[in-house]
Amino acid sequence: MKEQKLTTANYKGTRDFFPEDMRLRNYLFSVMKQVAVSYGYEEYDGPMIESLDLYRAKTGEEIVGKQIYNFIDKGGREVAIRPEMTPTVARMVASKLRDLPRPIRWFSIPNLWRYEQPGHGRLREHWQLNVDMFGVNHFRAELEIFSLACDILFAFGASRNSFRVKVSHRSLLDEFFKSGLKLKPEQGQEVSKILDKKNKITGDEYVALVSKTIPEDATAVSKIDQFLAATVENIQTIPGLTGETIQKINDLFSGLKDLGLSDIVDFDPSVVRGFDYYTGFIFEIFDTSPKNKRSLYGGGRYDNLIGLFSNEELSGIGFGLGDVTLQNFLETHGLLPNLSNANTVYIPLLDDTSFFAAQTLAKQFRAASVAVDLSLQSQKMGKQLSYAEKKGYRWILILGEEETKNQTVTLKDMVHRSQEELKWDDALQKVRTELS
Ligand code: HAM
């Protein structure tokens, strides 16, 4: 009987990162890191597996009830593969609360796992830049976080009109539901969920769901519509809002104006965010292209997470930016760079006697931080050039017997289709000055 072969397919909702994919991933991460570091944020990381209780506390029903990858380990503990990073960063900050100079500004790019139905912008494993600040409960922290988030997209070459930041405040919903609509807490939670999925269902379905949740108020749908249409200018017309919440929203938006970001940031009461830990401003960033409906970023302020671990509370604010939605955004706006191997130099081997001279030459280039791919087997020139072409190399260093004797090398430029004989040092100099 023929042996059954294993499949080469990867697990549903995950990606294999072949070298060309890895080049792109490294590029995305390096731009994200550069911007985070430029704002004084320091990189951290945590374990991929945490206790399930960490997420039960405040991550929210959607993830904990349906999407989490959890299992019992060999010691009988209930554990989960991290679906998000916020509980981990809160745990880590709480564990050193007294030692850390404040404000604490940290970032990380973890891979996260959620059992989702894979689709455009949604996978089961994704990487997510997390940027969080702890210890500043003032809208200046929001301004910094928004500014940093926008700067990341600008650093990728995005234009000001290619994305929108949509902001709301948790108290807005809570106060409107409780005092404006006079809902019971369970009804409020239900309506939040309906609003969260409003864009994914039909108008009729939406009306039916709201009416079913609030059967006692026939005007609920129109009141909610009015709430959703509110602007910063007429926010005081929303029933049930406290003066404090209105003030916070006004302060933030006037700060955004002074910072020069008000043309990108919208007040949008329909932003809900499905996590239980948010207590203050909540926001999402969307591509303006209708091709990408999923949010690029999601974040907000959370006042009560550190208190899960410690007697002291410390307010945090931050966001997650997903690599899948970011890549879709960059593709849509033609912002993906052509990342090649052009900076690697290739040394073909024409005869076995040149092997050790080629090693010496390669060593000299590598010592000057130029990557070298050195052939280990002598082969016909045509074959080796075709390999170099497939790999996308620009520079070829040809070293025959004659060149070795003279300490020279033929430097071939595959892009300009030219070549010249140079001293080793001069060849190195030339390549270095032209590295991209
Ligand atoms: P989130 O909204 O669940 O927030 O995720 C943030 C971003 O990660 C989303 O806007 C999206 O780009 C990406 N993302 C989430 N799930 C997936 C998925 N299944 N496939 C692809 N991309 C995905 C959080 O996770 C919060 N913990 C963020 C945060 C940090 N809040 C405060 N600090």
mmCIF file of C-alpha atoms in Angstrom, residues 78-284:
data_model
loop_
_atom_site.group_PDB
_atom_site.id
_atom_site.type_symbol
_atom_site.label_atom_id
_atom_site.label_comp_id
_atom_site.label_asym_id
_atom_site.label_seq_id
_atom_site.Cartn_x
_atom_site.Cartn_y
_atom_site.Cartn_z
ATOM 1 C CA GLU A 78 -6.530 25.982 32.687
ATOM 2 C CA VAL A 79 -4.412 27.970 30.249
ATOM 3 C CA ALA A 80 -4.932 29.957 27.051
ATOM 4 C CA ILE A 81 -2.837 31.051 24.097
ATOM 5 C CA ARG A 82 -2.872 34.844 24.242
ATOM 6 C CA PRO A 83 -5.743 36.332 22.195
ATOM 7 C CA GLU A 84 -4.576 39.858 23.051
ATOM 8 C CA MET A 85 -1.651 41.493 24.848
ATOM 9 C CA THR A 86 -3.350 43.995 27.170
ATOM 10 C CA PRO A 87 -3.906 41.611 30.140
ATOM 11 C CA THR A 88 -0.264 40.480 29.875
ATOM 12 C CA VAL A 89 1.129 44.013 29.851
ATOM 13 C CA ALA A 90 -1.120 44.948 32.795
ATOM 14 C CA ARG A 91 0.106 41.875 34.712
ATOM 15 C CA MET A 92 3.739 42.706 33.965
ATOM 16 C CA VAL A 93 3.369 46.375 34.921
ATOM 17 C CA ALA A 94 1.526 45.411 38.135
ATOM 18 C CA SER A 95 4.322 42.983 39.056
ATOM 19 C CA LYS A 96 6.876 45.845 39.153
ATOM 20 C CA LEU A 97 4.571 48.709 39.955
ATOM 21 C CA ARG A 98 6.822 50.248 42.580
ATOM 22 C CA ASP A 99 10.039 50.029 40.592
ATOM 23 C CA LEU A 100 8.986 51.425 37.238
ATOM 24 C CA PRO A 101 9.564 55.120 36.559
ATOM 25 C CA ARG A 102 6.308 56.736 35.428
ATOM 26 C CA PRO A 103 4.905 57.317 32.935
ATOM 27 C CA ILE A 104 5.535 53.813 31.709
ATOM 28 C CA ARG A 105 5.726 53.759 27.910
ATOM 29 C CA TRP A 106 6.000 50.263 26.440
ATOM 30 C CA PHE A 107 5.444 48.530 23.118
ATOM 31 C CA SER A 108 5.486 44.972 21.831
ATOM 32 C CA ILE A 109 4.658 43.075 18.635
ATOM 33 C CA PRO A 110 3.219 39.739 19.827
ATOM 34 C CA ASN A 111 1.510 37.075 17.747
ATOM 35 C CA LEU A 112 -2.033 36.536 18.977
ATOM 36 C CA TRP A 113 -4.497 33.705 18.477
ATOM 37 C CA ARG A 114 -8.271 33.908 18.073
ATOM 38 C CA TYR A 115 -10.538 31.188 16.719
ATOM 39 C CA GLU A 116 -12.179 33.377 14.085
ATOM 40 C CA GLN A 117 -13.752 32.651 10.736
ATOM 41 C CA PRO A 118 -10.809 33.614 8.494
ATOM 42 C CA GLY A 119 -11.551 36.237 5.845
ATOM 43 C CA HIS A 120 -10.313 39.540 4.457
ATOM 44 C CA GLY A 121 -8.516 41.249 7.357
ATOM 45 C CA ARG A 122 -9.223 38.390 9.793
ATOM 46 C CA LEU A 123 -7.040 35.399 10.567
ATOM 47 C CA ARG A 124 -6.597 33.039 13.492
ATOM 48 C CA GLU A 125 -3.007 34.072 14.098
ATOM 49 C CA HIS A 126 -1.974 37.674 13.595
ATOM 50 C CA TRP A 127 0.763 39.950 14.858
ATOM 51 C CA GLN A 128 -0.271 43.115 16.631
ATOM 52 C CA LEU A 129 1.759 46.149 17.575
ATOM 53 C CA ASN A 130 0.699 47.086 21.111
ATOM 54 C CA VAL A 131 1.611 50.551 22.340
ATOM 55 C CA ASP A 132 0.549 51.389 25.899
ATOM 56 C CA MET A 133 1.188 54.145 28.393
ATOM 57 C CA PHE A 134 0.521 53.862 32.128
ATOM 58 C CA GLY A 135 0.355 56.563 34.765
ATOM 59 C CA VAL A 136 -1.025 59.611 32.924
ATOM 60 C CA ASN A 137 -4.751 60.068 33.411
ATOM 61 C CA HIS A 138 -4.982 63.204 31.324
ATOM 62 C CA PHE A 139 -6.044 63.771 27.723
ATOM 63 C CA ARG A 140 -2.443 64.693 26.846
ATOM 64 C CA ALA A 141 -1.767 60.943 26.934
ATOM 65 C CA GLU A 142 -4.600 60.425 24.418
ATOM 66 C CA LEU A 143 -3.067 63.136 22.230
ATOM 67 C CA GLU A 144 0.317 61.395 22.302
ATOM 68 C CA ILE A 145 -1.177 57.985 21.538
ATOM 69 C CA PHE A 146 -3.236 59.344 18.597
ATOM 70 C CA SER A 147 -0.261 61.252 17.276
ATOM 71 C CA LEU A 148 1.964 58.164 17.499
ATOM 72 C CA ALA A 149 -0.687 56.017 15.791
ATOM 73 C CA CYS A 150 -0.988 58.496 12.911
ATOM 74 C CA ASP A 151 2.791 58.848 12.621
ATOM 75 C CA ILE A 152 3.112 55.115 12.045
ATOM 76 C CA LEU A 153 0.857 55.329 8.997
ATOM 77 C CA PHE A 154 2.666 58.464 7.806
ATOM 78 C CA ALA A 155 5.992 56.636 8.193
ATOM 79 C CA PHE A 156 4.667 54.040 5.740
ATOM 80 C CA GLY A 157 3.902 56.872 3.318
ATOM 81 C CA ALA A 158 0.137 57.151 3.987
ATOM 82 C CA SER A 159 -1.606 60.378 3.029
ATOM 83 C CA ARG A 160 -3.783 62.302 5.476
ATOM 84 C CA ASN A 161 -6.974 61.373 3.673
ATOM 85 C CA SER A 162 -6.301 57.610 3.493
ATOM 86 C CA PHE A 163 -7.451 56.850 7.054
ATOM 87 C CA ARG A 164 -9.718 58.181 9.837
ATOM 88 C CA VAL A 165 -9.423 57.955 13.598
ATOM 89 C CA LYS A 166 -12.888 57.407 15.145
ATOM 90 C CA VAL A 167 -13.204 58.292 18.817
ATOM 91 C CA SER A 168 -15.832 57.898 21.477
ATOM 92 C CA HIS A 169 -15.903 57.596 25.259
ATOM 93 C CA ARG A 170 -17.148 54.660 27.328
ATOM 94 C CA SER A 171 -19.113 56.943 29.672
ATOM 95 C CA LEU A 172 -20.995 58.330 26.705
ATOM 96 C CA LEU A 173 -22.612 54.973 26.017
ATOM 97 C CA ASP A 174 -23.033 54.120 29.709
ATOM 98 C CA GLU A 175 -24.700 57.430 30.563
ATOM 99 C CA PHE A 176 -26.905 57.477 27.482
ATOM 100 C CA PHE A 177 -28.064 53.906 28.099
ATOM 101 C CA LYS A 178 -28.615 54.359 31.826
ATOM 102 C CA SER A 179 -30.033 57.887 32.103
ATOM 103 C CA GLY A 180 -31.020 58.685 28.509
ATOM 104 C CA LEU A 181 -32.676 55.397 27.522
ATOM 105 C CA LYS A 182 -33.250 54.140 31.097
ATOM 106 C CA LEU A 183 -31.966 50.672 30.232
ATOM 107 C CA LYS A 184 -31.131 47.912 32.686
ATOM 108 C CA PRO A 185 -27.395 46.964 32.642
ATOM 109 C CA GLU A 186 -28.087 43.717 30.697
ATOM 110 C CA GLN A 187 -30.061 45.670 28.081
ATOM 111 C CA GLY A 188 -27.203 48.164 27.780
ATOM 112 C CA GLN A 189 -24.739 45.337 27.171
ATOM 113 C CA GLU A 190 -27.039 43.846 24.551
ATOM 114 C CA VAL A 191 -27.442 47.182 22.739
ATOM 115 C CA SER A 192 -23.634 47.674 22.803
ATOM 116 C CA LYS A 193 -23.259 44.364 21.021
ATOM 117 C CA ILE A 194 -25.884 45.331 18.445
ATOM 118 C CA LEU A 195 -24.096 48.626 17.782
ATOM 119 C CA ASP A 196 -20.762 46.816 17.509
ATOM 120 C CA LYS A 197 -22.115 44.718 14.650
ATOM 121 C CA LYS A 198 -24.411 47.361 13.114
ATOM 122 C CA ASN A 199 -22.303 47.678 9.950
ATOM 123 C CA LYS A 200 -22.380 43.938 9.381
ATOM 124 C CA ILE A 201 -26.183 43.480 9.485
ATOM 125 C CA THR A 202 -29.058 44.937 7.444
ATOM 126 C CA GLY A 203 -31.064 47.957 8.579
ATOM 127 C CA ASP A 204 -34.133 45.782 9.166
ATOM 128 C CA GLU A 205 -32.171 43.288 11.250
ATOM 129 C CA TYR A 206 -30.775 46.156 13.301
ATOM 130 C CA VAL A 207 -34.223 47.632 14.005
ATOM 131 C CA ALA A 208 -35.598 44.187 14.884
ATOM 132 C CA LEU A 209 -32.755 43.512 17.342
ATOM 133 C CA VAL A 210 -33.072 46.893 19.081
ATOM 134 C CA SER A 211 -36.863 46.583 19.343
ATOM 135 C CA LYS A 212 -36.518 43.089 20.777
ATOM 136 C CA THR A 213 -33.986 44.277 23.373
ATOM 137 C CA ILE A 214 -35.957 47.410 24.361
ATOM 138 C CA PRO A 215 -39.606 46.368 23.855
ATOM 139 C CA GLU A 216 -40.833 48.937 26.379
ATOM 140 C CA ASP A 217 -39.703 51.982 24.341
ATOM 141 C CA ALA A 218 -41.099 52.360 20.824
ATOM 142 C CA THR A 219 -38.909 55.412 20.204
ATOM 143 C CA ALA A 220 -35.652 53.639 21.150
ATOM 144 C CA VAL A 221 -34.440 53.220 17.565
ATOM 145 C CA SER A 222 -34.881 56.895 16.729
ATOM 146 C CA LYS A 223 -33.248 57.951 20.022
ATOM 147 C CA ILE A 224 -30.258 55.709 19.281
ATOM 148 C CA ASP A 225 -30.057 57.074 15.712
ATOM 149 C CA GLN A 226 -29.986 60.596 17.099
ATOM 150 C CA PHE A 227 -27.262 59.563 19.553
ATOM 151 C CA LEU A 228 -25.183 58.033 16.767
ATOM 152 C CA ALA A 229 -25.464 61.199 14.682
ATOM 153 C CA ALA A 230 -24.246 63.486 17.497
ATOM 154 C CA THR A 231 -21.259 65.751 16.862
ATOM 155 C CA VAL A 232 -18.843 67.454 19.269
ATOM 156 C CA GLU A 233 -20.762 70.689 18.664
ATOM 157 C CA ASN A 234 -24.193 69.316 19.608
ATOM 158 C CA ILE A 235 -23.158 66.637 22.081
ATOM 159 C CA GLN A 236 -25.066 68.340 24.908
ATOM 160 C CA THR A 237 -28.313 67.403 23.152
ATOM 161 C CA ILE A 238 -27.728 63.696 23.878
ATOM 162 C CA PRO A 239 -30.063 62.809 26.766
ATOM 163 C CA GLY A 240 -28.451 61.527 29.961
ATOM 164 C CA LEU A 241 -24.877 62.782 29.503
ATOM 165 C CA THR A 242 -23.086 64.302 32.471
ATOM 166 C CA GLY A 243 -21.285 67.621 32.220
ATOM 167 C CA GLU A 244 -18.041 65.811 33.091
ATOM 168 C CA THR A 245 -18.175 63.535 30.057
ATOM 169 C CA ILE A 246 -19.084 66.422 27.751
ATOM 170 C CA GLN A 247 -16.137 68.406 29.142
ATOM 171 C CA LYS A 248 -13.722 65.524 28.548
ATOM 172 C CA ILE A 249 -14.801 65.231 24.929
ATOM 173 C CA ASN A 250 -14.536 68.968 24.366
ATOM 174 C CA ASP A 251 -11.064 69.078 25.948
ATOM 175 C CA LEU A 252 -9.803 66.236 23.794
ATOM 176 C CA PHE A 253 -11.117 67.698 20.569
ATOM 177 C CA SER A 254 -9.771 71.139 21.288
ATOM 178 C CA GLY A 255 -6.378 69.497 22.037
ATOM 179 C CA LEU A 256 -6.550 67.629 18.745
ATOM 180 C CA LYS A 257 -7.170 70.920 16.979
ATOM 181 C CA ASP A 258 -4.124 72.527 18.611
ATOM 182 C CA LEU A 259 -2.058 69.483 17.695
ATOM 183 C CA GLY A 260 -3.104 69.733 14.044
ATOM 184 C CA LEU A 261 -4.879 66.377 13.993
ATOM 185 C CA SER A 262 -8.521 67.443 13.921
ATOM 186 C CA ASP A 263 -8.764 66.883 10.162
ATOM 187 C CA ILE A 264 -8.072 63.157 10.705
ATOM 188 C CA VAL A 265 -9.948 62.459 13.936
ATOM 189 C CA ASP A 266 -13.757 62.158 14.074
ATOM 190 C CA PHE A 267 -16.000 62.065 17.087
ATOM 191 C CA ASP A 268 -18.050 58.930 16.479
ATOM 192 C CA PRO A 269 -20.437 57.666 19.190
ATOM 193 C CA SER A 270 -20.898 54.393 17.279
ATOM 194 C CA VAL A 271 -17.428 53.202 18.365
ATOM 195 C CA VAL A 272 -18.139 50.542 20.976
ATOM 196 C CA ARG A 273 -15.058 48.268 21.441
ATOM 197 C CA GLY A 274 -15.875 44.769 22.657
ATOM 198 C CA PHE A 275 -13.555 44.662 25.693
ATOM 199 C CA ASP A 276 -14.856 45.012 29.244
ATOM 200 C CA TYR A 277 -11.786 46.827 30.564
ATOM 201 C CA TYR A 278 -12.128 50.157 28.756
ATOM 202 C CA THR A 279 -13.322 52.980 30.999
ATOM 203 C CA GLY A 280 -12.472 56.185 29.093
ATOM 204 C CA PHE A 281 -11.834 57.215 25.508
ATOM 205 C CA ILE A 282 -12.135 54.385 22.990
ATOM 206 C CA PHE A 283 -11.051 54.566 19.366
ATOM 207 C CA GLU A 284 -10.533 52.723 16.126
#
